[in-house]
GROMACS .gro file of C-alpha atoms in nm:
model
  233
    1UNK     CA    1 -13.365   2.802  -1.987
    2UNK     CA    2 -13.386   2.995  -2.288
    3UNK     CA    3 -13.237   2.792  -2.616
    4UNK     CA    4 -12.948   2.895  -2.789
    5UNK     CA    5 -12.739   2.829  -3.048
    6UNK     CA    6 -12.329   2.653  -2.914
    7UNK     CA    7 -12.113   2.494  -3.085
    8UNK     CA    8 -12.107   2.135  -2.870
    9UNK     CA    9 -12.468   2.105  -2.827
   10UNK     CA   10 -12.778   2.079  -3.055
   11UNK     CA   11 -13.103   2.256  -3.044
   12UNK     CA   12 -13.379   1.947  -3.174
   13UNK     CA   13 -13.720   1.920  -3.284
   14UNK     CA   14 -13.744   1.574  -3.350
   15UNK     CA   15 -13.546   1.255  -3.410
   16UNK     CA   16 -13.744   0.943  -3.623
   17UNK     CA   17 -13.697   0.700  -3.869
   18UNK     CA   18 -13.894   0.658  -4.208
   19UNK     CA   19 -13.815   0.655  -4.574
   20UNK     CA   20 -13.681   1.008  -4.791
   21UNK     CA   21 -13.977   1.180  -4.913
   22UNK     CA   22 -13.842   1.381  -5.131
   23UNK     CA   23 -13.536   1.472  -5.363
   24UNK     CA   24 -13.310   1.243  -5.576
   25UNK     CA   25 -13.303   0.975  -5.256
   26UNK     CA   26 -13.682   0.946  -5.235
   27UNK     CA   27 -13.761   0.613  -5.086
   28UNK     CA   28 -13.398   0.550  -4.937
   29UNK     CA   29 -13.489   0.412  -4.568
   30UNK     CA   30 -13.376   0.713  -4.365
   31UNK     CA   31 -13.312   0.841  -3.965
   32UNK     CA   32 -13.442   1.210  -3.989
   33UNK     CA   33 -13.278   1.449  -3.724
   34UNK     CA   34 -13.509   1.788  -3.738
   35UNK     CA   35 -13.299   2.124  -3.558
   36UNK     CA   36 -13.456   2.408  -3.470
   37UNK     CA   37 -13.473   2.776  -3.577
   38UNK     CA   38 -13.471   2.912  -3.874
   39UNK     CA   39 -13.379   3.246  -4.058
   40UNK     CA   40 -13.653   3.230  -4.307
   41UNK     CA   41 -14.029   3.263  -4.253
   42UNK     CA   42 -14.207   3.091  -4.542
   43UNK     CA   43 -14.594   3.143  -4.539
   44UNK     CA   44 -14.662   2.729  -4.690
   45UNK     CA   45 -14.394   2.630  -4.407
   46UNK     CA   46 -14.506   2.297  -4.290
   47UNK     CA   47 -14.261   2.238  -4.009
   48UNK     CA   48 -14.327   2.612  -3.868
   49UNK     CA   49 -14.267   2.438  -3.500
   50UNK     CA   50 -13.913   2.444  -3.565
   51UNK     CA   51 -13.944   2.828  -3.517
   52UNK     CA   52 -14.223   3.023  -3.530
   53UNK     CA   53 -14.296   3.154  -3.191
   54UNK     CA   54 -14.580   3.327  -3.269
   55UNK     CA   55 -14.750   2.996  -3.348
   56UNK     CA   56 -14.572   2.743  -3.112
   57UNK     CA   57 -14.447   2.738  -2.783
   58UNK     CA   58 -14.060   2.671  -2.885
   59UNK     CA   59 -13.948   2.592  -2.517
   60UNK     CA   60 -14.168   2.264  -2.563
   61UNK     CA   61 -14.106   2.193  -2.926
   62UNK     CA   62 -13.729   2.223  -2.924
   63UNK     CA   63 -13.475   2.029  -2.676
   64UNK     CA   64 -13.120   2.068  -2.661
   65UNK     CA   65 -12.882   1.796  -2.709
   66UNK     CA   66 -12.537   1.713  -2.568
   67UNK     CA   67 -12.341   1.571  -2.886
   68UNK     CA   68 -12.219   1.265  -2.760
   69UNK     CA   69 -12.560   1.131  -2.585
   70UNK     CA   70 -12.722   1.272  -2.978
   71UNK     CA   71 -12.473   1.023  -3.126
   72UNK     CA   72 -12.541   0.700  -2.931
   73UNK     CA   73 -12.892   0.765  -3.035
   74UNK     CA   74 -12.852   0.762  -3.428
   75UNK     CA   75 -12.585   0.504  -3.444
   76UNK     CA   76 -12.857   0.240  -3.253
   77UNK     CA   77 -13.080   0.311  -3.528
   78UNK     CA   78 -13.108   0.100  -3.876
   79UNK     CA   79 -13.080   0.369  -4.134
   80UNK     CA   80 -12.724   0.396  -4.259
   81UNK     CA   81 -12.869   0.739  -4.421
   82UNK     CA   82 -12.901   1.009  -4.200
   83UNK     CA   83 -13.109   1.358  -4.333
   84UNK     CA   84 -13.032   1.648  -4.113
   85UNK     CA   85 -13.280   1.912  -4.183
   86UNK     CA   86 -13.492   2.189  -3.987
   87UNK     CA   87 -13.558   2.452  -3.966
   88UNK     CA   88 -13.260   2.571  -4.111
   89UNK     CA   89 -12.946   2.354  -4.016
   90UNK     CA   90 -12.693   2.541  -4.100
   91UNK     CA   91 -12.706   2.819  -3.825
   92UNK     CA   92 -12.550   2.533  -3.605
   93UNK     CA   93 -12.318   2.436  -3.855
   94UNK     CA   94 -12.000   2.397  -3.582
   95UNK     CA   95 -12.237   2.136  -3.374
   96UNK     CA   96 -12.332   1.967  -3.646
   97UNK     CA   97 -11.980   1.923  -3.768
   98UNK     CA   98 -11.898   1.867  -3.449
   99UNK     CA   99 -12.129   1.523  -3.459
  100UNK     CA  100 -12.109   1.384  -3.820
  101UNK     CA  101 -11.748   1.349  -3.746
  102UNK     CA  102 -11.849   1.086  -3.519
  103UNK     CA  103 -12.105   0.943  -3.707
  104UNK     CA  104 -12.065   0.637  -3.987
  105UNK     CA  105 -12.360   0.734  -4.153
  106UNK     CA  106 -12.405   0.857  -4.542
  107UNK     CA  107 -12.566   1.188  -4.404
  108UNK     CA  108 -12.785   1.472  -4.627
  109UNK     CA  109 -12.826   1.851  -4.537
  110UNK     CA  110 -13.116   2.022  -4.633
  111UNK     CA  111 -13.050   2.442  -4.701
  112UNK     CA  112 -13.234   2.675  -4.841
  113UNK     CA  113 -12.912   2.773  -4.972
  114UNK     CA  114 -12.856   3.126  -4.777
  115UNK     CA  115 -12.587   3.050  -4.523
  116UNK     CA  116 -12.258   2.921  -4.660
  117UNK     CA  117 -12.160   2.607  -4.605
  118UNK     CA  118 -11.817   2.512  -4.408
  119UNK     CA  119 -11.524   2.336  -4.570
  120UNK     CA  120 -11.508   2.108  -4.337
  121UNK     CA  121 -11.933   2.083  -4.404
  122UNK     CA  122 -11.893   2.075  -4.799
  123UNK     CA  123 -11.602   1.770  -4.756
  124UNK     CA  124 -11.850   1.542  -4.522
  125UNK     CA  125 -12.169   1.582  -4.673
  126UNK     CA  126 -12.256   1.286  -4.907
  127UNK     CA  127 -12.543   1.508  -5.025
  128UNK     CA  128 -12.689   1.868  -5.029
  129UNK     CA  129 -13.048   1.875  -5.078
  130UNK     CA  130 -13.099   2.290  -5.150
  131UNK     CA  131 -13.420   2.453  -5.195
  132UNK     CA  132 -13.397   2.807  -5.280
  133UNK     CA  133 -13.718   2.972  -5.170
  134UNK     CA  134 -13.929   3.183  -5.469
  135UNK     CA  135 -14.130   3.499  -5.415
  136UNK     CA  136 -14.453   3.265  -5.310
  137UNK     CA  137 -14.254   3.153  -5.013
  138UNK     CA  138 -14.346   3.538  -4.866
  139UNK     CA  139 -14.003   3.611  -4.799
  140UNK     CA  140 -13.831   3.932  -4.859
  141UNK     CA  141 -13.568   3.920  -5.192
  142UNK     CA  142 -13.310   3.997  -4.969
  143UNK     CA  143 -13.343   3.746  -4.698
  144UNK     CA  144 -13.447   3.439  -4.928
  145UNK     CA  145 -13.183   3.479  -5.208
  146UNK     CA  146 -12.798   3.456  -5.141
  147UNK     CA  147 -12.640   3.490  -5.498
  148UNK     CA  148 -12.251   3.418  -5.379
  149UNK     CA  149 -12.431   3.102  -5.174
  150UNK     CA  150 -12.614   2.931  -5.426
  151UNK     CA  151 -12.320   2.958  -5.677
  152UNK     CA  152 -12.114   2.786  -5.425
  153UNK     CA  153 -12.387   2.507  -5.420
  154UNK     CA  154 -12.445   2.528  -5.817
  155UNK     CA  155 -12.058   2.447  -5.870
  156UNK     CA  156 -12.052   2.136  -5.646
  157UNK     CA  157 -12.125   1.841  -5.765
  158UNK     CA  158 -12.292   1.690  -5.450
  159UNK     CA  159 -12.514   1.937  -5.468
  160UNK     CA  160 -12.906   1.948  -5.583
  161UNK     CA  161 -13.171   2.195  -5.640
  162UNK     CA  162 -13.500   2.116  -5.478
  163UNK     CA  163 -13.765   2.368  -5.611
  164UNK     CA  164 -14.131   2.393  -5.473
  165UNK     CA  165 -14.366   2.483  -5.755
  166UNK     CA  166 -14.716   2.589  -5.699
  167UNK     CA  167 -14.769   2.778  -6.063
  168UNK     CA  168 -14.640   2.917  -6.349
  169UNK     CA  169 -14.513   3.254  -6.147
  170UNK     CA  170 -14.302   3.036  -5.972
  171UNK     CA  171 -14.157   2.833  -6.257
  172UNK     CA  172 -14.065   3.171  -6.435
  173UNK     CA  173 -13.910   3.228  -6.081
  174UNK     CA  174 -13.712   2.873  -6.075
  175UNK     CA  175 -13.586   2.888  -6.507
  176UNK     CA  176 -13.455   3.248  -6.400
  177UNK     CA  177 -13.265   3.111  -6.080
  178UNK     CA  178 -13.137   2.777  -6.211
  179UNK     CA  179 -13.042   2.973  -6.574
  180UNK     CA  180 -12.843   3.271  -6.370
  181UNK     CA  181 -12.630   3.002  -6.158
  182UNK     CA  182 -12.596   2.774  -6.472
  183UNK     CA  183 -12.757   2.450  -6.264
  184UNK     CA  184 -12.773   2.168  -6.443
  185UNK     CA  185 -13.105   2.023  -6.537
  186UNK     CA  186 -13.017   1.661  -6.425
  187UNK     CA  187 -12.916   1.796  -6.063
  188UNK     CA  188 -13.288   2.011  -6.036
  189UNK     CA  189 -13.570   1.829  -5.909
  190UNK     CA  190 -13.941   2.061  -5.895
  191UNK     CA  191 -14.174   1.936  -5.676
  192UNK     CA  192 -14.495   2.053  -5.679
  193UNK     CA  193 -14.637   2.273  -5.360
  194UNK     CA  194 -14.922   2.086  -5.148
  195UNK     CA  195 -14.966   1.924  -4.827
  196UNK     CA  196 -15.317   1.713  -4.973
  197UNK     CA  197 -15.292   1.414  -5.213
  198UNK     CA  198 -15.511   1.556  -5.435
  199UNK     CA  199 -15.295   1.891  -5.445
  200UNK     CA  200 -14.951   1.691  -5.502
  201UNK     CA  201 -15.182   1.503  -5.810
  202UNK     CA  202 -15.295   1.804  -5.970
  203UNK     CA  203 -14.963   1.986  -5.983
  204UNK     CA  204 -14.712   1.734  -5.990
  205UNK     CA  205 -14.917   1.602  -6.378
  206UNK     CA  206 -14.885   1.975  -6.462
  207UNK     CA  207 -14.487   1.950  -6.392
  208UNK     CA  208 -14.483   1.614  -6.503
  209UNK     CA  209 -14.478   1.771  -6.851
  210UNK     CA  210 -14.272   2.068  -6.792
  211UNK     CA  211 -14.042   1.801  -6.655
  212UNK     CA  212 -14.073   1.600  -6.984
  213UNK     CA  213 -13.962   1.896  -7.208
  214UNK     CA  214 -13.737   2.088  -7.045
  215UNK     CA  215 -13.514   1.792  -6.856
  216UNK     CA  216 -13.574   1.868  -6.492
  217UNK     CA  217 -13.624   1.575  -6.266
  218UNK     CA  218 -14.002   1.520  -6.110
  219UNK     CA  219 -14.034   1.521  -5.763
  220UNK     CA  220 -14.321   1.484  -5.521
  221UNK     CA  221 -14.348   1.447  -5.168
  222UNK     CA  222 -14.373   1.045  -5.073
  223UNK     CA  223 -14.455   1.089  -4.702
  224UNK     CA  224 -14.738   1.328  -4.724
  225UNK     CA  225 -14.862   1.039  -5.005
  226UNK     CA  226 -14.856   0.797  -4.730
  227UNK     CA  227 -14.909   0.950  -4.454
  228UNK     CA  228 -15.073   1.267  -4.528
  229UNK     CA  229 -14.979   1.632  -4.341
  230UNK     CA  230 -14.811   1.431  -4.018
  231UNK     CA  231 -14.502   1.503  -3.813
  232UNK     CA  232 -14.249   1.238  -3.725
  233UNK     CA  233 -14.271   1.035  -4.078
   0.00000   0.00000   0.00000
């Protein structure tokens, strides 16, 4: 049966438990509920099994979900924080609102900010981790940068900017961005680009300072400091 995308089911890569690695809850014990699909194509993607056909057998990778039978799952688990993220999760935005509303949980959407969010979205979500994709990503302008969606995002307060730096191109990229929607320095976090320790290191010292004059928030990527380039962590 070919996947597709309805509005009382899921489509799922993978449901586990470990900590935030990343963003402004780093280190907040976590259940992580990966979706499938996306509508970007980013060339340093490191969850390309979500969608990239070309690469992955999807029909294996991805499972779809009845709602309710979803639910039970993540309410037996310990985290009280849930992070939905993908993929892209908000091209099944109905399902997904469909299940927080019978969830308890303090839940986090990760977006790279290109599909409007739903009021009824924007009300439930505790927090909106968004990373707009740069020009490094390998994605066309067009595709990878939604102007009337990231000023939606830049005006809410639950919302923060998740950038992944690699050089200086790219921070030219991200002071243009942030400075056009007006984001607020203490609700930006750059992370530096890498899936090595030794990679994370060398950049994230380099934004460490950029960090340190300019008032962005440091981030890094926890779980690939533990655990290295793995799934399900």
């Amino acid at each position: 049966m070919k996947l597709r995308i309805v509005p009382d089911r899921l489509v799922v890569s993978e449901v586990f438990d470990s900590v935030q690695g990343e963003g402004p809850s780093v280190g907040v014990p976590s259940t992580f509920l990966r979706l499938g699909f996306c509508n970007l194509a980013c060339s340093w993607c490191d969850t390309a099994y979500t969608w990239d056909a070309s690469r992955f057998d999807l029909s294996k990778e991805l499972t779809s979900h009845a709602l309710d039978e979803l639910g039970v799952d993540l309410r037996a688990r310990s985290p009280r924080n849930l992070v939905v993220t993908g993929g892209e999760p908000l091209l099944q935005s109905e399902a997904i609102a469909a299940l927080l509303a019978t969830l308890p949980h303090r839940v986090e959407i990760e977006t790279a900010g290109t599909i409007a969010p739903t009021e009824t979205l924007l009300a439930r979500i505790d927090q909106w981790n968004v990373s707009p994709k740069l020009a490094s990503s390998g994605n066309p302008l067009e595709k990878r940068r939604r102007d009337d969606v990231l000023a939606r995002f830049a005006a809410h307060p639950r919302a923060f900017f998740k950038l992944v730096i690699a050089d200086e191109t790219d921070l030219d990229e991200a002071r243009a961005l942030l400075d056009h929607h007006a984001v607020p320095r203490e609700r930006t976090w750059l992370m530096p680009e890498g899936t090595t320790t030794a990679q994370l290191a060398e950049r994230g010292r380099w934004l460490a300072d950029v960090c340190t004059h300019e008032g962005f928030r440091l981030g890094t990527r926890l779980h690939v400091l533990l655990w290295g380039d793995r799934r399900g962590v």
